[in-house]
CSV table of C-alpha atoms in Angstrom, one decimal:
chain,number,residue,atom,x,y,z
A,12,UNK,CA,0.0,0.0,0.0
A,13,UNK,CA,2.7,2.4,1.1
A,14,UNK,CA,4.6,2.5,-2.3
A,15,UNK,CA,1.6,2.4,-4.4
A,16,UNK,CA,-0.3,5.3,-2.7
A,17,UNK,CA,2.5,7.4,-1.3
A,18,UNK,CA,3.0,9.6,-4.3
A,19,UNK,CA,-0.7,10.2,-4.8
A,20,UNK,CA,-1.3,11.1,-1.2
A,21,UNK,CA,1.8,13.4,-1.0
A,22,UNK,CA,0.9,15.0,-4.3
A,23,UNK,CA,-2.5,16.0,-3.0
A,24,UNK,CA,-1.1,17.2,0.3
A,25,UNK,CA,1.4,19.4,-1.5
A,26,UNK,CA,-1.4,21.0,-3.4
A,27,UNK,CA,-3.3,21.5,-0.1
A,28,UNK,CA,-0.1,23.3,1.2
A,29,UNK,CA,-0.1,25.6,-1.8
A,30,UNK,CA,2.8,23.9,-3.5
A,31,UNK,CA,5.1,23.5,-0.4
A,32,UNK,CA,6.8,20.2,-0.1
A,33,UNK,CA,8.2,20.1,3.5
A,34,UNK,CA,5.0,20.6,5.5
A,35,UNK,CA,3.2,18.0,3.3
A,36,UNK,CA,6.0,15.5,3.8
A,37,UNK,CA,6.1,16.0,7.6
A,38,UNK,CA,2.3,15.6,7.9
A,39,UNK,CA,2.4,12.4,5.9
A,40,UNK,CA,5.2,11.0,8.0
A,41,UNK,CA,3.3,11.9,11.2
A,42,UNK,CA,0.1,10.3,9.8
A,43,UNK,CA,2.0,7.2,8.8
A,44,UNK,CA,3.4,6.9,12.4
A,45,UNK,CA,-0.1,7.3,13.8
A,46,UNK,CA,-1.4,4.7,11.4
A,47,UNK,CA,1.2,2.1,12.3
A,48,UNK,CA,0.4,2.6,16.0
A,49,UNK,CA,-3.4,2.5,15.5
A,50,UNK,CA,-3.7,-0.2,12.9
A,51,UNK,CA,-1.6,-2.7,14.9
A,52,UNK,CA,-4.1,-2.3,17.7
A,53,UNK,CA,-7.4,-1.9,15.8
A,54,UNK,CA,-6.7,-3.6,12.5
A,55,UNK,CA,-6.6,-2.1,9.0
A,56,UNK,CA,-9.3,0.4,8.1
A,57,UNK,CA,-11.5,-0.1,5.1
A,58,UNK,CA,-9.6,2.5,3.0
A,59,UNK,CA,-6.1,2.8,4.4
A,60,UNK,CA,-4.8,5.3,1.9
A,61,UNK,CA,-7.8,7.6,2.5
A,62,UNK,CA,-7.4,7.2,6.2
A,63,UNK,CA,-3.8,8.3,6.1
A,64,UNK,CA,-4.5,11.2,3.9
A,65,UNK,CA,-7.3,12.4,6.1
A,66,UNK,CA,-5.1,12.3,9.2
A,67,UNK,CA,-2.3,14.1,7.4
A,68,UNK,CA,-4.7,16.7,6.2
A,69,UNK,CA,-6.0,17.3,9.7
A,70,UNK,CA,-2.4,17.7,10.9
A,71,UNK,CA,-1.8,20.3,8.3
A,72,UNK,CA,-5.0,22.2,9.3
A,73,UNK,CA,-4.0,22.0,13.0
A,74,UNK,CA,-0.5,23.2,12.2
A,75,UNK,CA,-1.7,26.1,10.1
A,76,UNK,CA,-4.2,27.1,12.8
A,77,UNK,CA,-1.4,27.0,15.5
A,78,UNK,CA,1.1,28.9,13.5
A,79,UNK,CA,-1.3,31.2,11.8
A,80,UNK,CA,0.9,31.1,8.7
A,81,UNK,CA,-1.8,32.2,6.5
A,82,UNK,CA,-3.3,35.1,8.4
A,83,UNK,CA,-5.5,36.7,5.8
A,84,UNK,CA,-9.2,36.2,5.8
A,85,UNK,CA,-9.4,34.1,2.7
A,86,UNK,CA,-7.2,31.4,4.2
A,87,UNK,CA,-9.0,31.6,7.5
A,88,UNK,CA,-12.2,30.9,5.6
A,89,UNK,CA,-10.6,27.9,3.9
A,90,UNK,CA,-9.4,26.5,7.3
A,91,UNK,CA,-12.8,27.0,8.8
A,92,UNK,CA,-14.3,25.0,5.9
A,93,UNK,CA,-11.7,22.2,6.1
A,94,UNK,CA,-12.0,22.0,9.9
A,95,UNK,CA,-15.8,22.0,9.9
A,96,UNK,CA,-16.2,18.8,8.0
A,97,UNK,CA,-16.6,15.6,10.1
A,98,UNK,CA,-14.4,12.6,10.1
A,99,UNK,CA,-16.3,10.6,7.5
A,100,UNK,CA,-16.6,13.6,5.2
A,101,UNK,CA,-12.9,14.2,5.4
A,102,UNK,CA,-12.2,10.6,4.5
A,103,UNK,CA,-14.7,10.8,1.7
A,104,UNK,CA,-13.1,13.9,0.4
A,105,UNK,CA,-9.6,12.5,0.7
A,106,UNK,CA,-10.7,9.3,-1.0
A,107,UNK,CA,-10.9,11.1,-4.3
A,108,UNK,CA,-7.3,11.3,-5.5
A,109,UNK,CA,-7.3,13.8,-8.3
A,110,UNK,CA,-5.1,12.2,-10.9
A,111,UNK,CA,-3.6,15.5,-11.9
A,112,UNK,CA,-2.0,16.0,-8.5
A,113,UNK,CA,0.6,13.3,-9.3
A,114,UNK,CA,1.1,14.9,-12.7
A,115,UNK,CA,1.6,18.3,-11.0
A,116,UNK,CA,4.1,16.7,-8.8
A,117,UNK,CA,6.2,15.0,-11.5
A,118,UNK,CA,6.2,18.1,-13.7
A,119,UNK,CA,7.3,20.2,-10.7
A,120,UNK,CA,10.0,17.7,-9.8
A,121,UNK,CA,11.3,17.7,-13.4
A,122,UNK,CA,11.2,21.5,-13.8
A,123,UNK,CA,14.1,22.6,-16.0
A,124,UNK,CA,15.2,25.1,-13.4
A,125,UNK,CA,16.3,22.1,-11.2
A,126,UNK,CA,19.5,20.2,-11.8
A,127,UNK,CA,19.0,16.9,-13.7
A,128,UNK,CA,20.3,14.8,-10.8
A,129,UNK,CA,17.9,16.6,-8.4
A,130,UNK,CA,15.0,16.0,-10.8
A,131,UNK,CA,15.5,12.2,-10.7
A,132,UNK,CA,16.1,12.2,-6.9
A,133,UNK,CA,13.1,14.3,-6.2
A,134,UNK,CA,10.8,12.1,-8.4
A,135,UNK,CA,12.0,9.0,-6.7
A,136,UNK,CA,11.7,10.5,-3.2
A,137,UNK,CA,8.3,12.1,-3.6
A,138,UNK,CA,6.4,10.2,-6.2
A,139,UNK,CA,7.8,6.8,-5.6
A,140,UNK,CA,8.3,7.1,-1.8
A,141,UNK,CA,11.9,5.9,-2.0
A,142,UNK,CA,14.0,6.7,1.1
A,143,UNK,CA,17.1,8.9,0.9
A,144,UNK,CA,19.4,5.9,1.5
A,145,UNK,CA,17.8,3.9,-1.4
A,146,UNK,CA,18.2,6.8,-3.8
A,147,UNK,CA,21.8,7.5,-2.6
A,148,UNK,CA,22.7,3.9,-3.4
A,149,UNK,CA,21.3,4.3,-6.9
A,150,UNK,CA,23.3,7.4,-7.4
A,151,UNK,CA,26.5,6.0,-5.8
A,152,UNK,CA,26.7,9.0,-3.5
A,153,UNK,CA,26.7,9.3,0.3
A,154,UNK,CA,23.3,9.5,2.0
A,155,UNK,CA,24.2,12.9,3.4
A,156,UNK,CA,25.1,14.2,-0.1
A,157,UNK,CA,21.8,13.0,-1.5
A,158,UNK,CA,19.8,14.4,1.4
A,159,UNK,CA,21.5,17.8,0.9
A,160,UNK,CA,20.6,17.6,-2.8
A,161,UNK,CA,17.0,17.0,-2.0
A,162,UNK,CA,16.9,19.8,0.6
A,163,UNK,CA,18.4,22.3,-1.9
A,164,UNK,CA,16.0,21.3,-4.6
A,165,UNK,CA,12.9,21.6,-2.4
A,166,UNK,CA,14.3,25.0,-1.2
A,167,UNK,CA,14.7,26.2,-4.7
A,168,UNK,CA,11.1,25.1,-5.6
A,169,UNK,CA,9.9,27.2,-2.6
A,170,UNK,CA,12.1,30.2,-2.9
A,171,UNK,CA,12.2,30.6,-6.7
A,172,UNK,CA,8.5,29.9,-6.8
A,173,UNK,CA,8.5,27.0,-9.2
A,174,UNK,CA,4.8,26.6,-9.8
A,175,UNK,CA,3.1,23.4,-8.6
A,176,UNK,CA,1.2,22.6,-11.8
A,177,UNK,CA,1.0,20.8,-15.0
A,178,UNK,CA,2.5,23.2,-17.5
A,179,UNK,CA,0.1,25.1,-19.8
A,180,UNK,CA,-0.2,23.6,-23.4
A,181,UNK,CA,2.4,26.0,-24.8
A,182,UNK,CA,5.0,24.7,-22.4
A,183,UNK,CA,3.9,21.0,-22.2
A,184,UNK,CA,5.7,19.7,-25.3
A,185,UNK,CA,8.9,21.4,-24.1
A,186,UNK,CA,8.6,20.0,-20.6
A,187,UNK,CA,7.4,16.5,-21.3
A,188,UNK,CA,10.7,15.0,-22.5
A,189,UNK,CA,12.3,15.8,-19.2
A,190,UNK,CA,9.6,13.9,-17.4
A,191,UNK,CA,9.9,10.9,-19.7
A,192,UNK,CA,13.7,11.1,-19.5
A,193,UNK,CA,13.6,10.9,-15.7
A,194,UNK,CA,11.2,7.9,-15.8
A,195,UNK,CA,13.4,6.2,-18.3
A,196,UNK,CA,16.5,6.8,-16.2
A,197,UNK,CA,14.8,5.2,-13.2
A,198,UNK,CA,14.0,2.2,-15.4
A,199,UNK,CA,17.5,2.0,-16.8
A,200,UNK,CA,19.0,2.1,-13.3
A,201,UNK,CA,16.9,-0.8,-12.5
A,202,UNK,CA,17.6,-2.6,-15.8
A,203,UNK,CA,21.4,-2.5,-15.3
A,204,UNK,CA,21.9,-1.4,-11.8
A,205,UNK,CA,25.1,0.6,-11.1
A,206,UNK,CA,24.8,-0.1,-7.3
A,207,UNK,CA,24.1,-3.1,-5.2
A,208,UNK,CA,24.7,-6.8,-5.8
A,209,UNK,CA,21.9,-7.5,-8.3
A,210,UNK,CA,22.2,-6.8,-12.0
A,211,UNK,CA,18.5,-6.0,-12.2
A,212,UNK,CA,16.9,-3.9,-9.6
A,213,UNK,CA,13.3,-5.0,-9.8
A,214,UNK,CA,12.1,-2.3,-7.4
A,215,UNK,CA,13.4,0.5,-9.7
A,216,UNK,CA,12.0,-1.1,-12.8
A,217,UNK,CA,8.7,-1.6,-11.2
A,218,UNK,CA,8.6,2.0,-10.0
A,219,UNK,CA,9.4,3.3,-13.5
A,220,UNK,CA,6.7,1.1,-15.0
A,221,UNK,CA,4.3,2.3,-12.4
A,222,UNK,CA,5.1,5.9,-13.2
A,223,UNK,CA,4.8,5.1,-16.9
A,224,UNK,CA,1.3,3.7,-16.3
A,225,UNK,CA,0.3,6.7,-14.3
A,226,UNK,CA,1.5,8.9,-17.2
A,227,UNK,CA,-0.5,6.9,-19.7
A,228,UNK,CA,-3.6,7.1,-17.5
A,229,UNK,CA,-3.2,10.9,-17.2
A,230,UNK,CA,-2.1,11.7,-20.7
A,231,UNK,CA,-3.9,9.2,-22.9
A,232,UNK,CA,-3.5,11.2,-26.1
A,233,UNK,CA,0.3,11.6,-25.8
A,234,UNK,CA,2.0,9.1,-28.0
A,235,UNK,CA,5.5,9.4,-26.5
A,236,UNK,CA,4.1,8.3,-23.1
A,237,UNK,CA,2.6,5.1,-24.5
A,238,UNK,CA,5.8,4.5,-26.4
A,239,UNK,CA,7.9,4.8,-23.3
A,240,UNK,CA,5.6,2.4,-21.4
A,241,UNK,CA,5.7,-0.1,-24.2
A,242,UNK,CA,9.5,0.1,-24.3
A,243,UNK,CA,9.9,-0.5,-20.6
A,244,UNK,CA,7.4,-3.3,-20.6
A,245,UNK,CA,9.1,-5.1,-23.5
A,246,UNK,CA,12.4,-4.9,-21.8
A,247,UNK,CA,11.0,-5.9,-18.5
A,248,UNK,CA,9.5,-9.0,-20.1
A,249,UNK,CA,13.1,-10.2,-20.6
A,250,UNK,CA,14.0,-9.4,-17.0
A,251,UNK,CA,14.3,-12.9,-15.7
A,252,UNK,CA,16.0,-14.2,-18.8
A,253,UNK,CA,18.9,-11.7,-18.4
A,254,UNK,CA,20.4,-13.5,-15.5
A,255,UNK,CA,21.2,-17.2,-14.9
A,256,UNK,CA,20.2,-19.1,-11.8
A,257,UNK,CA,23.1,-17.6,-9.8
A,258,UNK,CA,22.0,-14.1,-10.6
A,259,UNK,CA,24.9,-13.5,-13.1
A,260,UNK,CA,24.3,-11.9,-16.4
A,261,UNK,CA,23.6,-14.5,-19.1
A,262,UNK,CA,24.7,-14.2,-22.7
A,263,UNK,CA,22.0,-13.4,-25.2
A,264,UNK,CA,23.0,-16.4,-27.4
A,265,UNK,CA,22.3,-18.8,-24.6
A,266,UNK,CA,19.1,-17.2,-23.5
A,267,UNK,CA,15.8,-19.0,-24.0
A,268,UNK,CA,12.4,-17.6,-23.9
A,269,UNK,CA,11.7,-19.8,-21.0
A,270,UNK,CA,12.6,-17.3,-18.3
A,271,UNK,CA,10.9,-14.4,-20.0
A,272,UNK,CA,8.3,-12.5,-17.9
A,273,UNK,CA,5.7,-13.1,-20.7
A,274,UNK,CA,2.8,-11.6,-18.9
A,275,UNK,CA,4.0,-8.0,-19.5
A,276,UNK,CA,4.5,-8.5,-23.3
A,277,UNK,CA,0.8,-8.3,-24.4
A,278,UNK,CA,0.4,-5.0,-22.5
A,279,UNK,CA,3.6,-3.8,-24.2
A,280,UNK,CA,2.0,-4.5,-27.6
A,281,UNK,CA,-1.1,-2.7,-26.6
A,282,UNK,CA,0.9,0.4,-25.6
A,283,UNK,CA,2.9,0.3,-28.7
A,284,UNK,CA,-0.2,0.1,-30.8
A,285,UNK,CA,-1.8,2.9,-28.9
A,286,UNK,CA,1.3,5.0,-29.6
A,287,UNK,CA,1.1,4.3,-33.3
A,288,UNK,CA,-2.5,5.4,-33.3
A,289,UNK,CA,-1.8,8.7,-31.7
A,290,UNK,CA,-1.1,11.6,-34.0
A,291,UNK,CA,2.6,12.2,-33.8
A,292,UNK,CA,5.0,12.0,-30.9
A,293,UNK,CA,5.2,15.1,-28.8
A,294,UNK,CA,9.0,15.3,-28.9
A,295,UNK,CA,9.1,15.0,-32.6
A,296,UNK,CA,6.1,17.1,-33.6
A,297,UNK,CA,8.2,19.9,-34.9
A,298,UNK,CA,10.5,17.5,-36.8
A,299,UNK,CA,9.8,16.0,-40.2
A,300,UNK,CA,9.9,12.3,-39.1
A,301,UNK,CA,9.2,10.6,-35.8
A,302,UNK,CA,12.0,8.6,-34.3
A,303,UNK,CA,11.0,5.0,-33.5
A,304,UNK,CA,11.8,3.4,-30.2
A,305,UNK,CA,14.6,1.1,-31.3
A,306,UNK,CA,16.5,-1.3,-29.0
A,307,UNK,CA,19.5,1.1,-29.6
A,308,UNK,CA,18.0,3.5,-27.1
A,309,UNK,CA,18.3,0.8,-24.4
A,310,UNK,CA,22.0,1.0,-24.3
A,311,UNK,CA,22.5,1.4,-20.6
A,312,UNK,CA,22.5,5.1,-19.8
A,313,UNK,CA,23.2,5.3,-16.1
A,314,UNK,CA,22.3,7.8,-13.5
A,315,UNK,CA,25.9,8.4,-12.5
A,316,UNK,CA,27.6,7.8,-15.8
A,317,UNK,CA,29.5,5.0,-14.1
A,318,UNK,CA,30.1,1.8,-16.1
A,319,UNK,CA,27.3,-0.6,-15.7
A,320,UNK,CA,28.5,-4.0,-14.4
A,321,UNK,CA,27.3,-6.1,-17.3
A,322,UNK,CA,29.6,-9.0,-17.5
A,323,UNK,CA,28.6,-11.2,-20.4
A,324,UNK,CA,29.4,-14.8,-20.0
A,325,UNK,CA,31.5,-16.3,-22.8
B,5,UNK,CA,6.8,37.3,-6.7
B,6,UNK,CA,9.6,39.7,-7.6
B,7,UNK,CA,12.5,38.6,-9.8
B,8,UNK,CA,15.7,40.3,-10.9
B,9,UNK,CA,16.6,39.4,-14.5
B,10,UNK,CA,20.3,40.1,-14.8
B,11,UNK,CA,21.6,40.5,-18.3
B,12,UNK,CA,25.0,38.9,-18.7
B,13,UNK,CA,26.7,39.3,-22.1
B,14,UNK,CA,30.2,39.6,-23.5
B,15,UNK,CA,31.0,43.3,-23.7
B,16,UNK,CA,33.3,42.5,-26.7
B,17,UNK,CA,30.1,41.6,-28.6
B,18,UNK,CA,29.0,45.2,-29.0
B,19,UNK,CA,32.3,46.2,-30.6
B,20,UNK,CA,31.6,43.8,-33.4
B,21,UNK,CA,28.3,45.5,-34.3
B,22,UNK,CA,28.0,48.2,-36.9
B,23,UNK,CA,25.7,51.2,-36.5
B,24,UNK,CA,22.7,49.5,-38.2
B,25,UNK,CA,23.1,46.3,-36.1
B,26,UNK,CA,23.4,48.4,-32.9
B,27,UNK,CA,20.2,50.3,-33.9
B,28,UNK,CA,18.4,47.1,-34.5
B,29,UNK,CA,19.4,45.8,-31.1
B,30,UNK,CA,18.3,49.0,-29.4
B,31,UNK,CA,15.0,48.8,-31.3
B,32,UNK,CA,14.5,45.2,-30.0
B,33,UNK,CA,15.2,46.3,-26.5
B,34,UNK,CA,12.7,49.2,-26.9
B,35,UNK,CA,10.0,46.8,-28.1
B,36,UNK,CA,10.7,44.3,-25.3
B,37,UNK,CA,10.6,47.0,-22.6
B,38,UNK,CA,7.4,48.4,-24.0
B,39,UNK,CA,5.8,44.9,-24.0
B,40,UNK,CA,7.0,44.4,-20.4
B,41,UNK,CA,5.6,47.7,-19.3
B,42,UNK,CA,2.2,47.1,-21.0
B,43,UNK,CA,1.9,43.8,-19.2
B,44,UNK,CA,2.2,45.5,-15.9
B,45,UNK,CA,5.0,43.2,-14.8
B,46,UNK,CA,7.9,45.8,-15.0
B,47,UNK,CA,9.1,47.5,-11.8
B,48,UNK,CA,12.3,48.9,-13.0
B,49,UNK,CA,15.1,48.5,-15.5
B,50,UNK,CA,18.5,50.0,-16.1
B,51,UNK,CA,21.4,49.6,-18.5
B,52,UNK,CA,24.9,49.8,-17.0
B,53,UNK,CA,28.0,51.4,-18.3
B,54,UNK,CA,30.7,48.9,-19.3
B,55,UNK,CA,32.9,47.3,-16.7
B,56,UNK,CA,35.8,49.5,-17.9
B,57,UNK,CA,34.1,52.2,-15.8
B,58,UNK,CA,33.6,50.0,-12.8
B,59,UNK,CA,35.3,50.4,-9.4
B,60,UNK,CA,35.4,47.5,-7.0
B,61,UNK,CA,35.5,48.1,-3.2
B,62,UNK,CA,36.5,45.6,-0.5
B,63,UNK,CA,36.9,46.0,3.2
B,64,UNK,CA,39.5,43.7,4.7
B,65,UNK,CA,40.7,43.8,8.3
B,66,UNK,CA,38.8,47.0,8.7
B,67,UNK,CA,40.6,48.7,5.8
B,68,UNK,CA,38.7,49.8,2.7
B,69,UNK,CA,40.3,49.3,-0.7
B,70,UNK,CA,38.9,50.6,-3.9
B,71,UNK,CA,40.4,49.2,-7.1
B,72,UNK,CA,39.7,49.7,-10.8
B,73,UNK,CA,37.7,47.2,-12.7
B,74,UNK,CA,35.3,44.3,-12.1
B,75,UNK,CA,35.6,41.7,-9.4
B,76,UNK,CA,36.8,38.9,-11.6
B,77,UNK,CA,37.7,38.1,-15.1
B,78,UNK,CA,34.7,36.4,-16.7
B,79,UNK,CA,33.6,36.0,-20.3
B,80,UNK,CA,30.2,37.7,-19.6
B,81,UNK,CA,29.6,40.8,-17.7
B,82,UNK,CA,26.4,42.2,-16.1
B,83,UNK,CA,25.2,44.8,-18.6
B,84,UNK,CA,21.8,45.7,-17.1
B,85,UNK,CA,18.8,44.4,-15.4
B,86,UNK,CA,15.0,44.2,-15.3
B,87,UNK,CA,13.2,44.0,-12.0
B,88,UNK,CA,9.8,42.3,-12.6
B,89,UNK,CA,6.8,41.2,-10.6
B,90,UNK,CA,5.1,38.1,-12.0
B,91,UNK,CA,3.2,35.1,-10.6
B,92,UNK,CA,5.9,32.4,-10.7
B,93,UNK,CA,9.3,31.3,-12.1
B,94,UNK,CA,7.7,30.1,-15.4
B,95,UNK,CA,6.5,33.6,-16.1
B,96,UNK,CA,9.9,35.0,-15.3
B,97,UNK,CA,11.5,32.5,-17.6
B,98,UNK,CA,9.1,33.4,-20.4
B,99,UNK,CA,10.1,37.1,-20.1
B,100,UNK,CA,13.8,36.3,-19.8
B,101,UNK,CA,13.6,34.3,-23.1
B,102,UNK,CA,12.4,37.5,-24.8
B,103,UNK,CA,15.3,39.7,-23.7
B,104,UNK,CA,17.4,40.4,-26.9
B,105,UNK,CA,20.7,39.7,-25.2
B,106,UNK,CA,19.6,36.1,-24.4
B,107,UNK,CA,20.5,35.2,-28.0
B,108,UNK,CA,24.2,35.9,-27.5
B,109,UNK,CA,24.6,36.2,-23.7
B,110,UNK,CA,22.6,34.8,-20.8
B,111,UNK,CA,19.9,36.0,-18.4
B,112,UNK,CA,20.2,35.1,-14.8
B,113,UNK,CA,16.9,35.0,-12.9
B,114,UNK,CA,17.2,35.7,-9.2
B,115,UNK,CA,14.2,35.8,-6.9
B,116,UNK,CA,14.2,38.8,-4.7
B,117,UNK,CA,14.7,38.1,-1.0
B,118,UNK,CA,11.5,39.3,0.6
B,119,UNK,CA,11.4,40.4,4.3
B,120,UNK,CA,9.5,37.3,5.4
B,121,UNK,CA,11.8,34.8,3.7
B,122,UNK,CA,13.7,32.6,6.2
B,123,UNK,CA,17.3,33.6,6.8
B,124,UNK,CA,20.1,31.2,6.0
């Protein structure tokens, strides 16, 4: 539940905080702690994600009241309204995760005014709920360094006033490639991990595919989004065949279809077909010809630029 | 939200322009400034004299020292600024892209430190 819903809950809380990351993250962490405590005693509620979001939202409302951060009348009115709703109503309200909140979040995380490394780290941290240590491992940097990078990026979002929104149509085509690039980097890091003992980091591959799915749900008419998901699913279908029983990389010549994760392939074909049906890829609309997704693009491009540890067996 | 758009460009660039080209550049700046004013976003703007006219002051160990020239040797120098008030960074970027010097120099966008911003 945690991984799957974390990004959606956080995205809506950030919107509730007027685009501020830190208070939303603190409220979510608090709510999660309350949940662990309460659920172990009382059992799981009917809608755990909505429960957590409702508790986090209440924390935010209480915090705003105490500190009186927003002192003007408009905000007071908003707090009155939010505070006046009863428990069930809050849960009901929280239950509706507006899809575009996650989209707002990923476009904000991948804003061009942020450093590329920070874009990837922020996306993994906020949308995928990966902890600082996990991201630091993927980047081959110390946890403190990564933590500092995240703090700086969040500070820049706040102080330079990077808007928490999906870019307007005139900016969308310009900004989408950065988002797709970040998702693909996350996938590649999982596909040929630069850190850790495993060649394939299933968690990162799955996160990237999950983000890809979210993007296709949210931007159904955008061919590049479907193309990226198809590409990731196709490669992921070969995931188990890439390593032998001992977890070492296996040579393509000796591979058989036997270990292929076949269940993802039909979905990949659907995505690929959907992409073909869409008008023209966003990234290439201004160019004369669209660039197909060829296996060449899969050459491991790593987060750190470090050599991937592909050791082909003879 | 207020932003300072600092116009950085190589001063040597202007020496390569003839009178017509210089007139064209000034015309482009005139149009840009007018558009910015009409939008209501402009607070102020100034063009600076070249760095050859600059004086740099430092106080070290309580002693003031004024020397000729800019602080450091860099390829681009601050040649002017626009102080604007817009909704967010995206709007500031949109204006910065339209500054004529952006095609041969660069525009640095700096948010203004407001009194209620946290220190540090």
